[in-house]
PDB file of N, CA, C and O in Angstrom:
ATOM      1  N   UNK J  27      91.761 108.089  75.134  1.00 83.00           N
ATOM      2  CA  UNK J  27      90.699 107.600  75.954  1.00 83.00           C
ATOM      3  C   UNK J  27      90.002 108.797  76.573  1.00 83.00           C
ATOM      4  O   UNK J  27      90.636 109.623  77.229  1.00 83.00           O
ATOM      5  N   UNK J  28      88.626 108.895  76.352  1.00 86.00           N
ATOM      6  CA  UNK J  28      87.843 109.679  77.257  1.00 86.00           C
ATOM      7  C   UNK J  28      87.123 109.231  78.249  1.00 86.00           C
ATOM      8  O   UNK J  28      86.268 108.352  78.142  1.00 86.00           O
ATOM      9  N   UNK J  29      87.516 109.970  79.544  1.00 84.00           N
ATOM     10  CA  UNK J  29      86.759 109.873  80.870  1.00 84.00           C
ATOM     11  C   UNK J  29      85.859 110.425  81.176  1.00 84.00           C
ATOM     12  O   UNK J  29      85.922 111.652  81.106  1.00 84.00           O
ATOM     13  N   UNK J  30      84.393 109.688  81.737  1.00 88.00           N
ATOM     14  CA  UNK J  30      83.605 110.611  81.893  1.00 88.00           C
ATOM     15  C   UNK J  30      82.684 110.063  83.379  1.00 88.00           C
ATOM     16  O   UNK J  30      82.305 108.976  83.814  1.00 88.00           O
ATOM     17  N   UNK J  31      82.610 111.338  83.768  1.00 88.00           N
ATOM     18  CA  UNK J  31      81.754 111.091  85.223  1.00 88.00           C
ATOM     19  C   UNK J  31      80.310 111.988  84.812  1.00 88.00           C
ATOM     20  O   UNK J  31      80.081 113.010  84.164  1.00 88.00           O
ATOM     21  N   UNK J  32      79.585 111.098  85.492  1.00 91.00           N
ATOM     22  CA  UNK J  32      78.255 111.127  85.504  1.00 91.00           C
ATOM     23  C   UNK J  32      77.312 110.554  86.541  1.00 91.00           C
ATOM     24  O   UNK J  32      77.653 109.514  87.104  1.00 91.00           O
ATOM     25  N   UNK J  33      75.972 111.221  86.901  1.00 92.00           N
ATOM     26  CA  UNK J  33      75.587 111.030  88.209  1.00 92.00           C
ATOM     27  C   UNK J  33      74.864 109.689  88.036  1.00 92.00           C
ATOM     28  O   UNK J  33      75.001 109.118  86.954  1.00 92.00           O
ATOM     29  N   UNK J  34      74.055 109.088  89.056  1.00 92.00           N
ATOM     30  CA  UNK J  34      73.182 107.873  88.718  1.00 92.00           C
ATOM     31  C   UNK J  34      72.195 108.390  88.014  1.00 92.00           C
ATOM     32  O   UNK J  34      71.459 107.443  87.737  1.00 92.00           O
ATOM     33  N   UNK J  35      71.691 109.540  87.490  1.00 93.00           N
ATOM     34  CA  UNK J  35      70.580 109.371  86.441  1.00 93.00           C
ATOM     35  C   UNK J  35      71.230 109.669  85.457  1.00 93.00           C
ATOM     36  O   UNK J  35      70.510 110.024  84.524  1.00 93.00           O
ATOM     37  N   UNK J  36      72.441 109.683  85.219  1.00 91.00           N
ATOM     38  CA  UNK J  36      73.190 109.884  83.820  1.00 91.00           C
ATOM     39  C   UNK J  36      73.306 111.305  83.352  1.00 91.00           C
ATOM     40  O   UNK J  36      73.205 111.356  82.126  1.00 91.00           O
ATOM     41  N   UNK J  37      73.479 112.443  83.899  1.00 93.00           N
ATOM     42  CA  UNK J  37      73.825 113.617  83.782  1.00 93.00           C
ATOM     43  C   UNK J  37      75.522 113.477  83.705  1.00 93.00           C
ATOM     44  O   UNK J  37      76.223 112.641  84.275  1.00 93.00           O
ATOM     45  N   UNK J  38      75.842 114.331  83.008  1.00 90.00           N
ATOM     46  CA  UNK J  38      77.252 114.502  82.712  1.00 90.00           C
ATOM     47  C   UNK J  38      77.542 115.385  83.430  1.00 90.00           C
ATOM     48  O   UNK J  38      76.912 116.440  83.500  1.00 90.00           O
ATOM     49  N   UNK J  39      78.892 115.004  84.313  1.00 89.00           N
ATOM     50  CA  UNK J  39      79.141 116.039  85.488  1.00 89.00           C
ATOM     51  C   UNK J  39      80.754 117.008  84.805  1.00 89.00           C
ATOM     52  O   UNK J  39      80.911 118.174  84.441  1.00 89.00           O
ATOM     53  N   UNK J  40      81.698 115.805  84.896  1.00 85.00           N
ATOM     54  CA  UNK J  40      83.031 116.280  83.895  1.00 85.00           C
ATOM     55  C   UNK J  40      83.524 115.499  82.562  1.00 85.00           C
ATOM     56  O   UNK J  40      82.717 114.675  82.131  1.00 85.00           O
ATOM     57  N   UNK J  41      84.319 115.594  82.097  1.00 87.00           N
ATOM     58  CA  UNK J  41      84.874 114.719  81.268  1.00 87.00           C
ATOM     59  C   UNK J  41      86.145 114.991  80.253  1.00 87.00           C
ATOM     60  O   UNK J  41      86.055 115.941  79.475  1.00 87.00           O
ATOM     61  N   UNK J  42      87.116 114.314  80.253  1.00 80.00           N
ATOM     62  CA  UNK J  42      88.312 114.350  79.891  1.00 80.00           C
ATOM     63  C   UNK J  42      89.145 113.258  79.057  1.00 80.00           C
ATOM     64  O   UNK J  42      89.145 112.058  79.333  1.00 80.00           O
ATOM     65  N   UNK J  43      89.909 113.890  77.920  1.00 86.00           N
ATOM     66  CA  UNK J  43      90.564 112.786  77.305  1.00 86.00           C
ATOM     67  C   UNK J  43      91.898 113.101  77.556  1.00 86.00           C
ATOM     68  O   UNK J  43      92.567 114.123  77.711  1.00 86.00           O
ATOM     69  N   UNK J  44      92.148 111.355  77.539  1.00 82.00           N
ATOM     70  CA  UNK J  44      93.807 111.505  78.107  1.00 82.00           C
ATOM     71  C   UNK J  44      94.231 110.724  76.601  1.00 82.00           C
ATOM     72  O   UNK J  44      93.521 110.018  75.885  1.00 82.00           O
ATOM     73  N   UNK J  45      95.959 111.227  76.392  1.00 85.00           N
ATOM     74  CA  UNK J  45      96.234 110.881  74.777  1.00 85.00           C
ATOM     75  C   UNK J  45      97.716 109.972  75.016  1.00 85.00           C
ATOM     76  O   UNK J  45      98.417 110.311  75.970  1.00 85.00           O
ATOM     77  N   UNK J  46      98.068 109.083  74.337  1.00 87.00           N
ATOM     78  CA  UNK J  46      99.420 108.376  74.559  1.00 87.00           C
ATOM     79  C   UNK J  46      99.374 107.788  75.313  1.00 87.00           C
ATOM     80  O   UNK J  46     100.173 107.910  76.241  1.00 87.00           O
ATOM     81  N   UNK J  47      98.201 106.640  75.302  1.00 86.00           N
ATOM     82  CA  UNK J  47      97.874 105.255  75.730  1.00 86.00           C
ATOM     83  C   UNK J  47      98.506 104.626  75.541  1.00 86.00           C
ATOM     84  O   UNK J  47      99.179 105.131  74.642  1.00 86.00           O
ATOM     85  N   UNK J  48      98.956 103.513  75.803  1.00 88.00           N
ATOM     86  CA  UNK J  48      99.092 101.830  75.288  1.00 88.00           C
ATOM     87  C   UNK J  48      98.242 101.267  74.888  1.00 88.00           C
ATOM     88  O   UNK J  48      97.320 101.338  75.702  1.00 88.00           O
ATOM     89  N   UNK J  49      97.879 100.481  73.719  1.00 89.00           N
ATOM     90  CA  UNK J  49      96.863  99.881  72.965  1.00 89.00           C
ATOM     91  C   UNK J  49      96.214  98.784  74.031  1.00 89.00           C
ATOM     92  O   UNK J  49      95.038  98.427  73.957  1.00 89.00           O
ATOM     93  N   UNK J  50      96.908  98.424  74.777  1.00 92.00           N
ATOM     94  CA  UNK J  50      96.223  97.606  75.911  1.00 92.00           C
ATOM     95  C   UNK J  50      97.095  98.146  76.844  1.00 92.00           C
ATOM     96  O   UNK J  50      98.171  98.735  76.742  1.00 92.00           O
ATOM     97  N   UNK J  51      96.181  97.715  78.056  1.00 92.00           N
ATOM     98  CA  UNK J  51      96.216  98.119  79.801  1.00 92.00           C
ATOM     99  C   UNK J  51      95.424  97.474  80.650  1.00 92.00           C
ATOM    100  O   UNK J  51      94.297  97.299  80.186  1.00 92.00           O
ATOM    101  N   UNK J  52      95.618  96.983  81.903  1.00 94.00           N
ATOM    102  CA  UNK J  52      94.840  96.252  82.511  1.00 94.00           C
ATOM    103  C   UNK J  52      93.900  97.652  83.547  1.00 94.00           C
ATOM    104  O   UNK J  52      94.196  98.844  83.623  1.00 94.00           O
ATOM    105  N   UNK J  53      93.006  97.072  84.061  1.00 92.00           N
ATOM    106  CA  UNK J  53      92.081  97.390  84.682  1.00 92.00           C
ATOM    107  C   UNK J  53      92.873  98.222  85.488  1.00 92.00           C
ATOM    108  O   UNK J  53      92.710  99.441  85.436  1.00 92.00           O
ATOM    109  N   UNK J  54      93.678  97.734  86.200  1.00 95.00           N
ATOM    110  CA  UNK J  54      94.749  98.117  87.570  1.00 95.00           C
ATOM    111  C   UNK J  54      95.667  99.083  87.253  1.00 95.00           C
ATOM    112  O   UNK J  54      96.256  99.667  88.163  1.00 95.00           O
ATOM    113  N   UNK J  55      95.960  99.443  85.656  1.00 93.00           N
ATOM    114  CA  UNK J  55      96.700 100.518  85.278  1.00 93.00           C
ATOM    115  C   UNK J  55      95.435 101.144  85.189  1.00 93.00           C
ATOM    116  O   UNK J  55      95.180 101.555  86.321  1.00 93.00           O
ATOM    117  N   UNK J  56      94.836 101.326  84.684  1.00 89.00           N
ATOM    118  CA  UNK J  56      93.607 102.176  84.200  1.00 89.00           C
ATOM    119  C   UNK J  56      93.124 103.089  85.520  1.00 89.00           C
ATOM    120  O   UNK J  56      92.793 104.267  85.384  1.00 89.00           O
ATOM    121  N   UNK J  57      93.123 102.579  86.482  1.00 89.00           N
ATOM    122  CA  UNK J  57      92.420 102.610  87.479  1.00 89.00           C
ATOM    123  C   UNK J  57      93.578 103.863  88.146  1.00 89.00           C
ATOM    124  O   UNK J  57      93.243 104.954  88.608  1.00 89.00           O
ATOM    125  N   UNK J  58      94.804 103.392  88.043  1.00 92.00           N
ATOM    126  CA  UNK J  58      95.992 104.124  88.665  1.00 92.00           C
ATOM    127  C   UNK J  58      96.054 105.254  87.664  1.00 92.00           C
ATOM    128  O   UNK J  58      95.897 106.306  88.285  1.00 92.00           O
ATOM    129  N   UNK J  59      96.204 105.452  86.495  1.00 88.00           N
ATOM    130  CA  UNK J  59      95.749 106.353  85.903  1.00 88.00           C
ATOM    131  C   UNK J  59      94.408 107.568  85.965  1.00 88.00           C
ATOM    132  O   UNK J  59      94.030 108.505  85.262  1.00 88.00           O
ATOM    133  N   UNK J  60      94.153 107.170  86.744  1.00 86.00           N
ATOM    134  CA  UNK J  60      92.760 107.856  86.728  1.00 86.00           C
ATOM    135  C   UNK J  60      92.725 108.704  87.909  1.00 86.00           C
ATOM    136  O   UNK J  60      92.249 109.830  88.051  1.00 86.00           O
ATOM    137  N   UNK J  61      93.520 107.688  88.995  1.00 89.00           N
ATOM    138  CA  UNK J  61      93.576 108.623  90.035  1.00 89.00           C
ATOM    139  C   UNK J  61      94.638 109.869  90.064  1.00 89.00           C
ATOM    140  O   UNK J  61      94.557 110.815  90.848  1.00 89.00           O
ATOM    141  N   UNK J  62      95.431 109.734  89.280  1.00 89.00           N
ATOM    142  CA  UNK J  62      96.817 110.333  89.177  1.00 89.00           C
ATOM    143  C   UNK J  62      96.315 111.519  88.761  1.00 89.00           C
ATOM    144  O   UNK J  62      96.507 112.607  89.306  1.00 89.00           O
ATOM    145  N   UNK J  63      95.564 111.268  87.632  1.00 85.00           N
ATOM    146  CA  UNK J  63      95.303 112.513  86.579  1.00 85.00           C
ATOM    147  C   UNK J  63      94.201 113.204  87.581  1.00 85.00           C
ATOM    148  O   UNK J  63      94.154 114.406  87.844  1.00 85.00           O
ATOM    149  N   UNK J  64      93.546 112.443  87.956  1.00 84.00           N
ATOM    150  CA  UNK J  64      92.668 113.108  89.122  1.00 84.00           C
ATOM    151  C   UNK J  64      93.374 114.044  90.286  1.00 84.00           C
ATOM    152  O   UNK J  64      93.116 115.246  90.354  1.00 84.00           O
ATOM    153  N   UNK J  65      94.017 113.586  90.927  1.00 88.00           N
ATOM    154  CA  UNK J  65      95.247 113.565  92.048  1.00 88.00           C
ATOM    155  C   UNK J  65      95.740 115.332  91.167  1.00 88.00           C
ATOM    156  O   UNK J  65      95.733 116.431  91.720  1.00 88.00           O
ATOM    157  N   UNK J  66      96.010 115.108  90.111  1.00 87.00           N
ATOM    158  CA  UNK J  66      97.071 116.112  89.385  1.00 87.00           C
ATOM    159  C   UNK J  66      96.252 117.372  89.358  1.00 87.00           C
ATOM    160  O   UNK J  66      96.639 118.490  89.700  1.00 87.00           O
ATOM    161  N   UNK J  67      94.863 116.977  88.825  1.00 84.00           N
ATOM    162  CA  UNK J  67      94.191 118.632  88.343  1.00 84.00           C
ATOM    163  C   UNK J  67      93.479 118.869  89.404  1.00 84.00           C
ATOM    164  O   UNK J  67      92.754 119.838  89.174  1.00 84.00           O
ATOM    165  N   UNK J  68      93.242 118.217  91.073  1.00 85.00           N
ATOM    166  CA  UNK J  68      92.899 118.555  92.013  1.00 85.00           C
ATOM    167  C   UNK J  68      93.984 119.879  92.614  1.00 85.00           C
ATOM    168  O   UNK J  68      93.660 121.040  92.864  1.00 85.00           O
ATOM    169  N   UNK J  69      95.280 119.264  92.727  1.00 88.00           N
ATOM    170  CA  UNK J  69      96.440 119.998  92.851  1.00 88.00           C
ATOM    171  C   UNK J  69      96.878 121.395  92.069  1.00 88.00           C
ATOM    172  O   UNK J  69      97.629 122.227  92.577  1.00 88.00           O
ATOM    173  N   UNK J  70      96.308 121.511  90.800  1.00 89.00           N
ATOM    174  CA  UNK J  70      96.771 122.652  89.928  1.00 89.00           C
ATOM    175  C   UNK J  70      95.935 123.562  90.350  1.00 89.00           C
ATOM    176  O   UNK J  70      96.406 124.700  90.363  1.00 89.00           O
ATOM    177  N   UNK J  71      94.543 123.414  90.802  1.00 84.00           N
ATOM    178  CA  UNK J  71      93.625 124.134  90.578  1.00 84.00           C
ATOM    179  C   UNK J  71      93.811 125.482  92.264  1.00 84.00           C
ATOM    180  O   UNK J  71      94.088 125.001  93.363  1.00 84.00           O
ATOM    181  N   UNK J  72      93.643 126.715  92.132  1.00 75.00           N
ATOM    182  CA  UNK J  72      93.528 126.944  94.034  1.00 75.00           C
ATOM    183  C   UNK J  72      92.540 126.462  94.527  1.00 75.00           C
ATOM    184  O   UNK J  72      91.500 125.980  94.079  1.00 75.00           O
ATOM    185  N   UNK J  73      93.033 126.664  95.696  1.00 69.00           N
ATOM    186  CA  UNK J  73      91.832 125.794  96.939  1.00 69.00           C
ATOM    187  C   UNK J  73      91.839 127.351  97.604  1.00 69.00           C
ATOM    188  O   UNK J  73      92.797 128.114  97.724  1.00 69.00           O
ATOM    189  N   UNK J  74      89.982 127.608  98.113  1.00 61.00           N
ATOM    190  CA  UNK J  74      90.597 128.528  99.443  1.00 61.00           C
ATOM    191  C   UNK J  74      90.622 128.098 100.798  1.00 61.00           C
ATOM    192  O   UNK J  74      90.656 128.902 101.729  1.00 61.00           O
ATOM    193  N   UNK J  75      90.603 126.517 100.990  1.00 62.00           N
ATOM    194  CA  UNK J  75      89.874 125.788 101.500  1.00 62.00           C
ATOM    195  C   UNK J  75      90.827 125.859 103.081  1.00 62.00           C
ATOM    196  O   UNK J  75      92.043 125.897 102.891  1.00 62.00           O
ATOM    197  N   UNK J  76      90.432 125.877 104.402  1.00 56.00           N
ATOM    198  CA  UNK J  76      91.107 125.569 105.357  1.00 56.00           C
ATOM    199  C   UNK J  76      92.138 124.681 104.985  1.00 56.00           C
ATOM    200  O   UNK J  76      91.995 123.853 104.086  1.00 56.00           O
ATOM    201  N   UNK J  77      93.524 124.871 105.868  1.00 58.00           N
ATOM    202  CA  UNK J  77      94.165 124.352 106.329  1.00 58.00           C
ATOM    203  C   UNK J  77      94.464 123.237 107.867  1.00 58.00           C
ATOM    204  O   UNK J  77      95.615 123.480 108.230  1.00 58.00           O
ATOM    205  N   UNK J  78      94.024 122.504 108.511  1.00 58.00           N
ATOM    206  CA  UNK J  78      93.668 122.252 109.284  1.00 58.00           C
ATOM    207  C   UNK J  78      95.088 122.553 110.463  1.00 58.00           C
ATOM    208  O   UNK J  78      95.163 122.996 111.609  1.00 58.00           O
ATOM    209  N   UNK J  79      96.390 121.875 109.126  1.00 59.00           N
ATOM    210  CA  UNK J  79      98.354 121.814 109.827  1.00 59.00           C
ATOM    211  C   UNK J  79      98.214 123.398 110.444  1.00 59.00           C
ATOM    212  O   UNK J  79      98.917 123.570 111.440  1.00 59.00           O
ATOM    213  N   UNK J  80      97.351 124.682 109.974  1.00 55.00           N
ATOM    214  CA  UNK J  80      97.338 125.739 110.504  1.00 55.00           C
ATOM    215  C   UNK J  80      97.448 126.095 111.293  1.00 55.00           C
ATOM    216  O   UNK J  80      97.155 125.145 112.019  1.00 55.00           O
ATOM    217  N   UNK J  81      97.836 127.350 112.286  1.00 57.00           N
ATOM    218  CA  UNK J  81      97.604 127.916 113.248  1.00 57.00           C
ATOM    219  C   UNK J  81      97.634 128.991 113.101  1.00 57.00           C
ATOM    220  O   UNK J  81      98.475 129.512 112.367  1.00 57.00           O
ATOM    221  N   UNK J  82      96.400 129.908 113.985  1.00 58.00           N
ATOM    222  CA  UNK J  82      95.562 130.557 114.350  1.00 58.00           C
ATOM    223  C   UNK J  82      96.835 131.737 114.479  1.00 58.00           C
ATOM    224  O   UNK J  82      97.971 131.330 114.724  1.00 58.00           O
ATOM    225  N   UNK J  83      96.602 133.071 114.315  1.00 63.00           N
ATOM    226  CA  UNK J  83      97.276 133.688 114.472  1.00 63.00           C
ATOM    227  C   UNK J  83      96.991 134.704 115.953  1.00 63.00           C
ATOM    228  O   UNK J  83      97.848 135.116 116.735  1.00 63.00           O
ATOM    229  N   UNK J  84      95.863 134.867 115.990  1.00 61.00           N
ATOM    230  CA  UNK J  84      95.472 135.358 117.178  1.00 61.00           C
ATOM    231  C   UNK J  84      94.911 134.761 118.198  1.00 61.00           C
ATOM    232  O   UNK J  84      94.350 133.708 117.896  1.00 61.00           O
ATOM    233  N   UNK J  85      94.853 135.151 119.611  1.00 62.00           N
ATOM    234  CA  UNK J  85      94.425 133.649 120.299  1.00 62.00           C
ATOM    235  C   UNK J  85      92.997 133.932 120.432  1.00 62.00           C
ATOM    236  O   UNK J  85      92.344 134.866 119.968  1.00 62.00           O
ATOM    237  N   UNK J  86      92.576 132.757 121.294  1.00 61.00           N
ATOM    238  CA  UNK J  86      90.653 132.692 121.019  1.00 61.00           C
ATOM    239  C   UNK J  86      90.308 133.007 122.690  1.00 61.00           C
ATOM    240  O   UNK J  86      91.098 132.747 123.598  1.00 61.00           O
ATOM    241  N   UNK J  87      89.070 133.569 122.859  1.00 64.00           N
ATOM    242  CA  UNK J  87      88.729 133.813 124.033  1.00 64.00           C
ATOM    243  C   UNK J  87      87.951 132.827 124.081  1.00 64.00           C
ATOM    244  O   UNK J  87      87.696 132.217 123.042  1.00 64.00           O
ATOM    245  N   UNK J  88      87.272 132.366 125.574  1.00 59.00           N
ATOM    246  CA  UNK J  88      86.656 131.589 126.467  1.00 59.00           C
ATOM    247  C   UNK J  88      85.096 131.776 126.300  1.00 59.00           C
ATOM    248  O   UNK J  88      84.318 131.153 127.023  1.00 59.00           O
TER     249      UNK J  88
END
């Protein structure tokens, strides 16, 4: 199965095939699938992105 995201005027943004389906699946697997694999290559990728659980190592003035 290939996934594909695309904007409302139909530009292709990403797209991905996933392999070792089940010949059928309901909507509700599909759906859970999608986020997972989503969920997964969000996670692999680095972030340099704030931490918010962080703390500041030096303190802040007034």
């Amino acid at each position: 199965m290939t996934f594909r995201d695309e904007t409302a005027t139909g530009k292709p943004l990403t797209e991905w095939e996933v392999a070792g389906l089940p010949e059928r699946m309901t909507v509700r697997e599909l759906i859970r699938l999608r986020v997972r694999e989503e969920v997964a290559r969000h996670n692999a990728r680095p972030s340099a992105r704030f931490n918010a659980s962080s703390t500041p190592t030096t303190p802040r003035r007034s």
